[in-house]
């Protein structure tokens, strides 16, 4: 009844209204299963079935079950209706009462399984009654120690090493790439052995083996280890299990070519050509190109022509056509040079029409697309191809022009006419410009000017180039009016032409207007930051208007581009001289000037400027160091002591300066002062090995008894240093995952050495005779606290530290005495 009342309150759409919810309120009473227990017709039907004829439950069973809970009652009495002799009349079990809920058992014949209207209405659909079982157990992880998993992880590691090796090679880190390739090879061999031990030899990954060997050979070749690369390639080629490995003979031929072993290079190229099928035309063409180039290197132009002509008939290209023209030029065959030039002009550039990069008026959508594609990678490739094609054609014309006709002019005219009738008609104007430049190189200025003037009424780009050259010519002839005229014409044709702006600036500079000339040079640099002419002229302008710092900045930038330009170096030196005149107390300028003289080999002038810099700023460590080294080189060690003492005051924690002072005393023959200095250093830095070595040497030379004591300390210090280095190196290997047992760690210069190699027969230790500063540089990690601890005169205000437990003091001390109680050997003395 409640449902019917709710239905009466619902607004139904009229006939003229469109009801979007039509059909949802249709109700079929036959689908209602909730009131079937109160339907007498349905109950009579149930009674006639075998289900309804079941005997009612006995009293004893009801008491037994009801005894499980005081709240248990007959199912028929729960709703106040007569008992039904069916399964619906069963007593509720004690599990329900004990659980504290009033949830009835699901009846599949009456209600849908998993759903109940009694209690737990907020529960989700649970047909299998799994709500009380908790979450499902986690999936069993695969055992990481299984042989299959270990092999899989090792194979993954090999692939990772190959990728890292290739990436390092692409970055130019060839040594790192080779190291990764070698490690991949070692791990791949371990992988093969593990497969064989597990009787999985039939599952060996040949592709992985091929990749490892191929990458290793490439890395050897990149590091110019050609013999190792050839041996690795030979291993791949001889293995019949690797399909198509024969074409790697091309790589072997390339290595022989780099070694200039041309006969073997041709042999391997031809062997590779025999193994490449005819269907791979591009690969065969490249191999034949290599064969032709090798013949050119050997001077066998006829054989090279055979290869190049075959390529031009099958797959013509600009490089091959240009090489063919060079071969005919070397043989002096005029007619074939002309024929090869015409053949070169027929090569397809394979570049789309340039019109697609032009804006389309009001089509905003196309113009947006144009902004994206006008400088994308594909456009850059097209530009590169076009540049190579134009360069080949123009260079070929310059080469054959004097050879195909009686004069250069007539030969060049023939080339221009051929270009005008070809698909590269736009190059005709460039060839005319090149013709005028060739006249300039031949010092025929009248013909050059006449040729360039013919371009005044051409399109803007060509006219700008011609006007720029004309302006330059008239400027050389000191005709500033004509130079200015053509510079203006070039700028009006192309305002972004840096050469035209430089010419205009030169004219203005020549007329004395340096500020205006400076603006033109700056504008040229804005259009092309690599325009060295504009940068040099800008420096000159700044110099003329006394903007010396700006001028020096320009010349420094130019010096970074042109390292060996005498003009730039002269301007920098001249600027320093002027700067010293303006700011004579600038220590950095004085030191820089001294450095310039030092690089030029003028030690006396360098000393003067370094000394002036030291007078104004006596704490500049590089200047102090240079002055001290200068006096040592001049055999005035006593004067060098003053500068090293100053350095030790500035940097008291650096043992290098103290050692330098002692070395100066020793060089000057003052062994007593040297000994006292070394003792002071030893007191301050008791673990310094170099100090102990010199103490041993001086005490031995002077016949002092302390020699044996210092020798023992030297052994202890070296032993401590050795153990510290071993701990550091082992920690580094553990941290990087490279420490492996059974492997040789002395593979390179960075490998570990034995203690005998460190003390004796290995590399000679640097000493003060070498004046090697790096040998005495203290560790940057040493802090102030460690310096205080090393000072014997320091007393802790908090009192002495607690004594360590003497659990093994006697045994340890005795062993230590036995270890270091040795006679002083000759090998312990410094060289």
PDB file of N, CA, C and O in Angstrom, residues 453-485:
ATOM      1  N   UNK A 453      78.509  44.606 -60.869  1.00  0.00           N
ATOM      2  CA  UNK A 453      77.536  45.643 -61.193  1.00  0.00           C
ATOM      3  C   UNK A 453      76.367  45.114 -62.008  1.00  0.00           C
ATOM      4  O   UNK A 453      75.296  45.736 -62.022  1.00  0.00           O
ATOM      5  N   UNK A 454      76.541  43.984 -62.654  1.00  0.00           N
ATOM      6  CA  UNK A 454      75.437  43.414 -63.436  1.00  0.00           C
ATOM      7  C   UNK A 454      74.320  42.885 -62.550  1.00  0.00           C
ATOM      8  O   UNK A 454      73.252  42.516 -63.048  1.00  0.00           O
ATOM      9  N   UNK A 455      74.544  42.826 -61.229  1.00  0.00           N
ATOM     10  CA  UNK A 455      73.533  42.274 -60.314  1.00  0.00           C
ATOM     11  C   UNK A 455      72.730  43.365 -59.612  1.00  0.00           C
ATOM     12  O   UNK A 455      71.927  43.054 -58.732  1.00  0.00           O
ATOM     13  N   UNK A 456      72.928  44.616 -59.953  1.00  0.00           N
ATOM     14  CA  UNK A 456      72.245  45.684 -59.241  1.00  0.00           C
ATOM     15  C   UNK A 456      70.735  45.607 -59.374  1.00  0.00           C
ATOM     16  O   UNK A 456      70.003  45.993 -58.462  1.00  0.00           O
ATOM     17  N   UNK A 457      70.245  45.081 -60.499  1.00  0.00           N
ATOM     18  CA  UNK A 457      68.810  45.032 -60.733  1.00  0.00           C
ATOM     19  C   UNK A 457      68.250  43.616 -60.569  1.00  0.00           C
ATOM     20  O   UNK A 457      67.159  43.331 -61.030  1.00  0.00           O
ATOM     21  N   UNK A 458      69.008  42.742 -59.942  1.00  0.00           N
ATOM     22  CA  UNK A 458      68.532  41.388 -59.692  1.00  0.00           C
ATOM     23  C   UNK A 458      67.687  41.362 -58.419  1.00  0.00           C
ATOM     24  O   UNK A 458      67.397  42.388 -57.811  1.00  0.00           O
ATOM     25  N   UNK A 459      67.292  40.140 -58.004  1.00  0.00           N
ATOM     26  CA  UNK A 459      66.480  40.020 -56.792  1.00  0.00           C
ATOM     27  C   UNK A 459      67.300  40.425 -55.577  1.00  0.00           C
ATOM     28  O   UNK A 459      68.523  40.569 -55.628  1.00  0.00           O
ATOM     29  N   UNK A 460      66.612  40.601 -54.457  1.00  0.00           N
ATOM     30  CA  UNK A 460      67.204  41.258 -53.297  1.00  0.00           C
ATOM     31  C   UNK A 460      68.422  40.515 -52.749  1.00  0.00           C
ATOM     32  O   UNK A 460      69.444  41.124 -52.427  1.00  0.00           O
ATOM     33  N   UNK A 461      68.329  39.190 -52.640  1.00  0.00           N
ATOM     34  CA  UNK A 461      69.420  38.437 -52.027  1.00  0.00           C
ATOM     35  C   UNK A 461      70.697  38.545 -52.841  1.00  0.00           C
ATOM     36  O   UNK A 461      71.783  38.832 -52.317  1.00  0.00           O
ATOM     37  N   UNK A 462      70.592  38.317 -54.148  1.00  0.00           N
ATOM     38  CA  UNK A 462      71.771  38.386 -55.014  1.00  0.00           C
ATOM     39  C   UNK A 462      72.289  39.818 -55.068  1.00  0.00           C
ATOM     40  O   UNK A 462      73.505  40.066 -55.031  1.00  0.00           O
ATOM     41  N   UNK A 463      71.385  40.803 -55.159  1.00  0.00           N
ATOM     42  CA  UNK A 463      71.802  42.201 -55.211  1.00  0.00           C
ATOM     43  C   UNK A 463      72.525  42.606 -53.936  1.00  0.00           C
ATOM     44  O   UNK A 463      73.513  43.366 -53.976  1.00  0.00           O
ATOM     45  N   UNK A 464      72.073  42.124 -52.777  1.00  0.00           N
ATOM     46  CA  UNK A 464      72.730  42.436 -51.514  1.00  0.00           C
ATOM     47  C   UNK A 464      74.133  41.861 -51.487  1.00  0.00           C
ATOM     48  O   UNK A 464      75.086  42.534 -51.049  1.00  0.00           O
ATOM     49  N   UNK A 465      74.300  40.617 -51.940  1.00  0.00           N
ATOM     50  CA  UNK A 465      75.636  40.015 -51.964  1.00  0.00           C
ATOM     51  C   UNK A 465      76.567  40.780 -52.895  1.00  0.00           C
ATOM     52  O   UNK A 465      77.726  41.071 -52.549  1.00  0.00           O
ATOM     53  N   UNK A 466      76.075  41.116 -54.107  1.00  0.00           N
ATOM     54  CA  UNK A 466      76.906  41.850 -55.059  1.00  0.00           C
ATOM     55  C   UNK A 466      77.265  43.234 -54.523  1.00  0.00           C
ATOM     56  O   UNK A 466      78.415  43.691 -54.628  1.00  0.00           O
ATOM     57  N   UNK A 467      76.294  43.930 -53.940  1.00  0.00           N
ATOM     58  CA  UNK A 467      76.559  45.263 -53.405  1.00  0.00           C
ATOM     59  C   UNK A 467      77.543  45.219 -52.242  1.00  0.00           C
ATOM     60  O   UNK A 467      78.379  46.127 -52.088  1.00  0.00           O
ATOM     61  N   UNK A 468      77.481  44.167 -51.435  1.00  0.00           N
ATOM     62  CA  UNK A 468      78.428  44.021 -50.329  1.00  0.00           C
ATOM     63  C   UNK A 468      79.850  43.892 -50.861  1.00  0.00           C
ATOM     64  O   UNK A 468      80.786  44.543 -50.360  1.00  0.00           O
ATOM     65  N   UNK A 469      80.048  43.062 -51.876  1.00  0.00           N
ATOM     66  CA  UNK A 469      81.380  42.896 -52.462  1.00  0.00           C
ATOM     67  C   UNK A 469      81.864  44.181 -53.129  1.00  0.00           C
ATOM     68  O   UNK A 469      83.048  44.539 -53.042  1.00  0.00           O
ATOM     69  N   UNK A 470      80.947  44.898 -53.810  1.00  0.00           N
ATOM     70  CA  UNK A 470      81.331  46.166 -54.438  1.00  0.00           C
ATOM     71  C   UNK A 470      81.744  47.191 -53.384  1.00  0.00           C
ATOM     72  O   UNK A 470      82.721  47.942 -53.574  1.00  0.00           O
ATOM     73  N   UNK A 471      81.012  47.251 -52.291  1.00  0.00           N
ATOM     74  CA  UNK A 471      81.364  48.172 -51.212  1.00  0.00           C
ATOM     75  C   UNK A 471      82.744  47.852 -50.661  1.00  0.00           C
ATOM     76  O   UNK A 471      83.556  48.755 -50.403  1.00  0.00           O
ATOM     77  N   UNK A 472      83.033  46.576 -50.507  1.00  0.00           N
ATOM     78  CA  UNK A 472      84.348  46.167 -50.007  1.00  0.00           C
ATOM     79  C   UNK A 472      85.455  46.564 -50.993  1.00  0.00           C
ATOM     80  O   UNK A 472      86.525  47.045 -50.594  1.00  0.00           O
ATOM     81  N   UNK A 473      85.185  46.358 -52.285  1.00  0.00           N
ATOM     82  CA  UNK A 473      86.190  46.714 -53.298  1.00  0.00           C
ATOM     83  C   UNK A 473      86.483  48.216 -53.286  1.00  0.00           C
ATOM     84  O   UNK A 473      87.644  48.639 -53.296  1.00  0.00           O
ATOM     85  N   UNK A 474      85.446  49.029 -53.273  1.00  0.00           N
ATOM     86  CA  UNK A 474      85.647  50.481 -53.276  1.00  0.00           C
ATOM     87  C   UNK A 474      86.298  50.957 -51.970  1.00  0.00           C
ATOM     88  O   UNK A 474      87.051  51.941 -51.965  1.00  0.00           O
ATOM     89  N   UNK A 475      86.015  50.253 -50.866  1.00  0.00           N
ATOM     90  CA  UNK A 475      86.663  50.613 -49.598  1.00  0.00           C
ATOM     91  C   UNK A 475      88.164  50.353 -49.669  1.00  0.00           C
ATOM     92  O   UNK A 475      88.978  51.140 -49.160  1.00  0.00           O
ATOM     93  N   UNK A 476      88.539  49.232 -50.323  1.00  0.00           N
ATOM     94  CA  UNK A 476      89.967  48.948 -50.490  1.00  0.00           C
ATOM     95  C   UNK A 476      90.639  49.997 -51.375  1.00  0.00           C
ATOM     96  O   UNK A 476      91.821  50.315 -51.189  1.00  0.00           O
ATOM     97  N   UNK A 477      89.898  50.503 -52.353  1.00  0.00           N
ATOM     98  CA  UNK A 477      90.447  51.541 -53.228  1.00  0.00           C
ATOM     99  C   UNK A 477      90.356  52.934 -52.604  1.00  0.00           C
ATOM    100  O   UNK A 477      90.686  53.932 -53.246  1.00  0.00           O
ATOM    101  N   UNK A 478      89.881  53.005 -51.328  1.00  0.00           N
ATOM    102  CA  UNK A 478      89.741  54.264 -50.581  1.00  0.00           C
ATOM    103  C   UNK A 478      88.735  55.214 -51.226  1.00  0.00           C
ATOM    104  O   UNK A 478      88.802  56.424 -51.012  1.00  0.00           O
ATOM    105  N   UNK A 479      87.791  54.660 -51.996  1.00  0.00           N
ATOM    106  CA  UNK A 479      86.701  55.455 -52.568  1.00  0.00           C
ATOM    107  C   UNK A 479      85.517  55.340 -51.601  1.00  0.00           C
ATOM    108  O   UNK A 479      84.604  54.511 -51.774  1.00  0.00           O
ATOM    109  N   UNK A 480      85.526  56.174 -50.575  1.00  0.00           N
ATOM    110  CA  UNK A 480      84.545  56.035 -49.494  1.00  0.00           C
ATOM    111  C   UNK A 480      83.128  56.353 -49.944  1.00  0.00           C
ATOM    112  O   UNK A 480      82.166  55.760 -49.434  1.00  0.00           O
ATOM    113  N   UNK A 481      82.974  57.267 -50.921  1.00  0.00           N
ATOM    114  CA  UNK A 481      81.632  57.604 -51.386  1.00  0.00           C
ATOM    115  C   UNK A 481      80.969  56.399 -52.061  1.00  0.00           C
ATOM    116  O   UNK A 481      79.807  56.072 -51.774  1.00  0.00           O
ATOM    117  N   UNK A 482      81.695  55.739 -52.989  1.00  0.00           N
ATOM    118  CA  UNK A 482      81.150  54.559 -53.656  1.00  0.00           C
ATOM    119  C   UNK A 482      80.960  53.407 -52.659  1.00  0.00           C
ATOM    120  O   UNK A 482      79.977  52.672 -52.724  1.00  0.00           O
ATOM    121  N   UNK A 483      81.896  53.272 -51.736  1.00  0.00           N
ATOM    122  CA  UNK A 483      81.756  52.223 -50.720  1.00  0.00           C
ATOM    123  C   UNK A 483      80.513  52.458 -49.875  1.00  0.00           C
ATOM    124  O   UNK A 483      79.765  51.513 -49.558  1.00  0.00           O
ATOM    125  N   UNK A 484      80.269  53.717 -49.496  1.00  0.00           N
ATOM    126  CA  UNK A 484      79.089  54.048 -48.720  1.00  0.00           C
ATOM    127  C   UNK A 484      77.816  53.807 -49.527  1.00  0.00           C
ATOM    128  O   UNK A 484      76.815  53.294 -49.013  1.00  0.00           O
ATOM    129  N   UNK A 485      77.858  54.146 -50.820  1.00  0.00           N
ATOM    130  CA  UNK A 485      76.690  53.966 -51.681  1.00  0.00           C
ATOM    131  C   UNK A 485      76.284  52.495 -51.768  1.00  0.00           C
ATOM    132  O   UNK A 485      75.115  52.137 -51.567  1.00  0.00           O
TER     133      UNK A 485
END
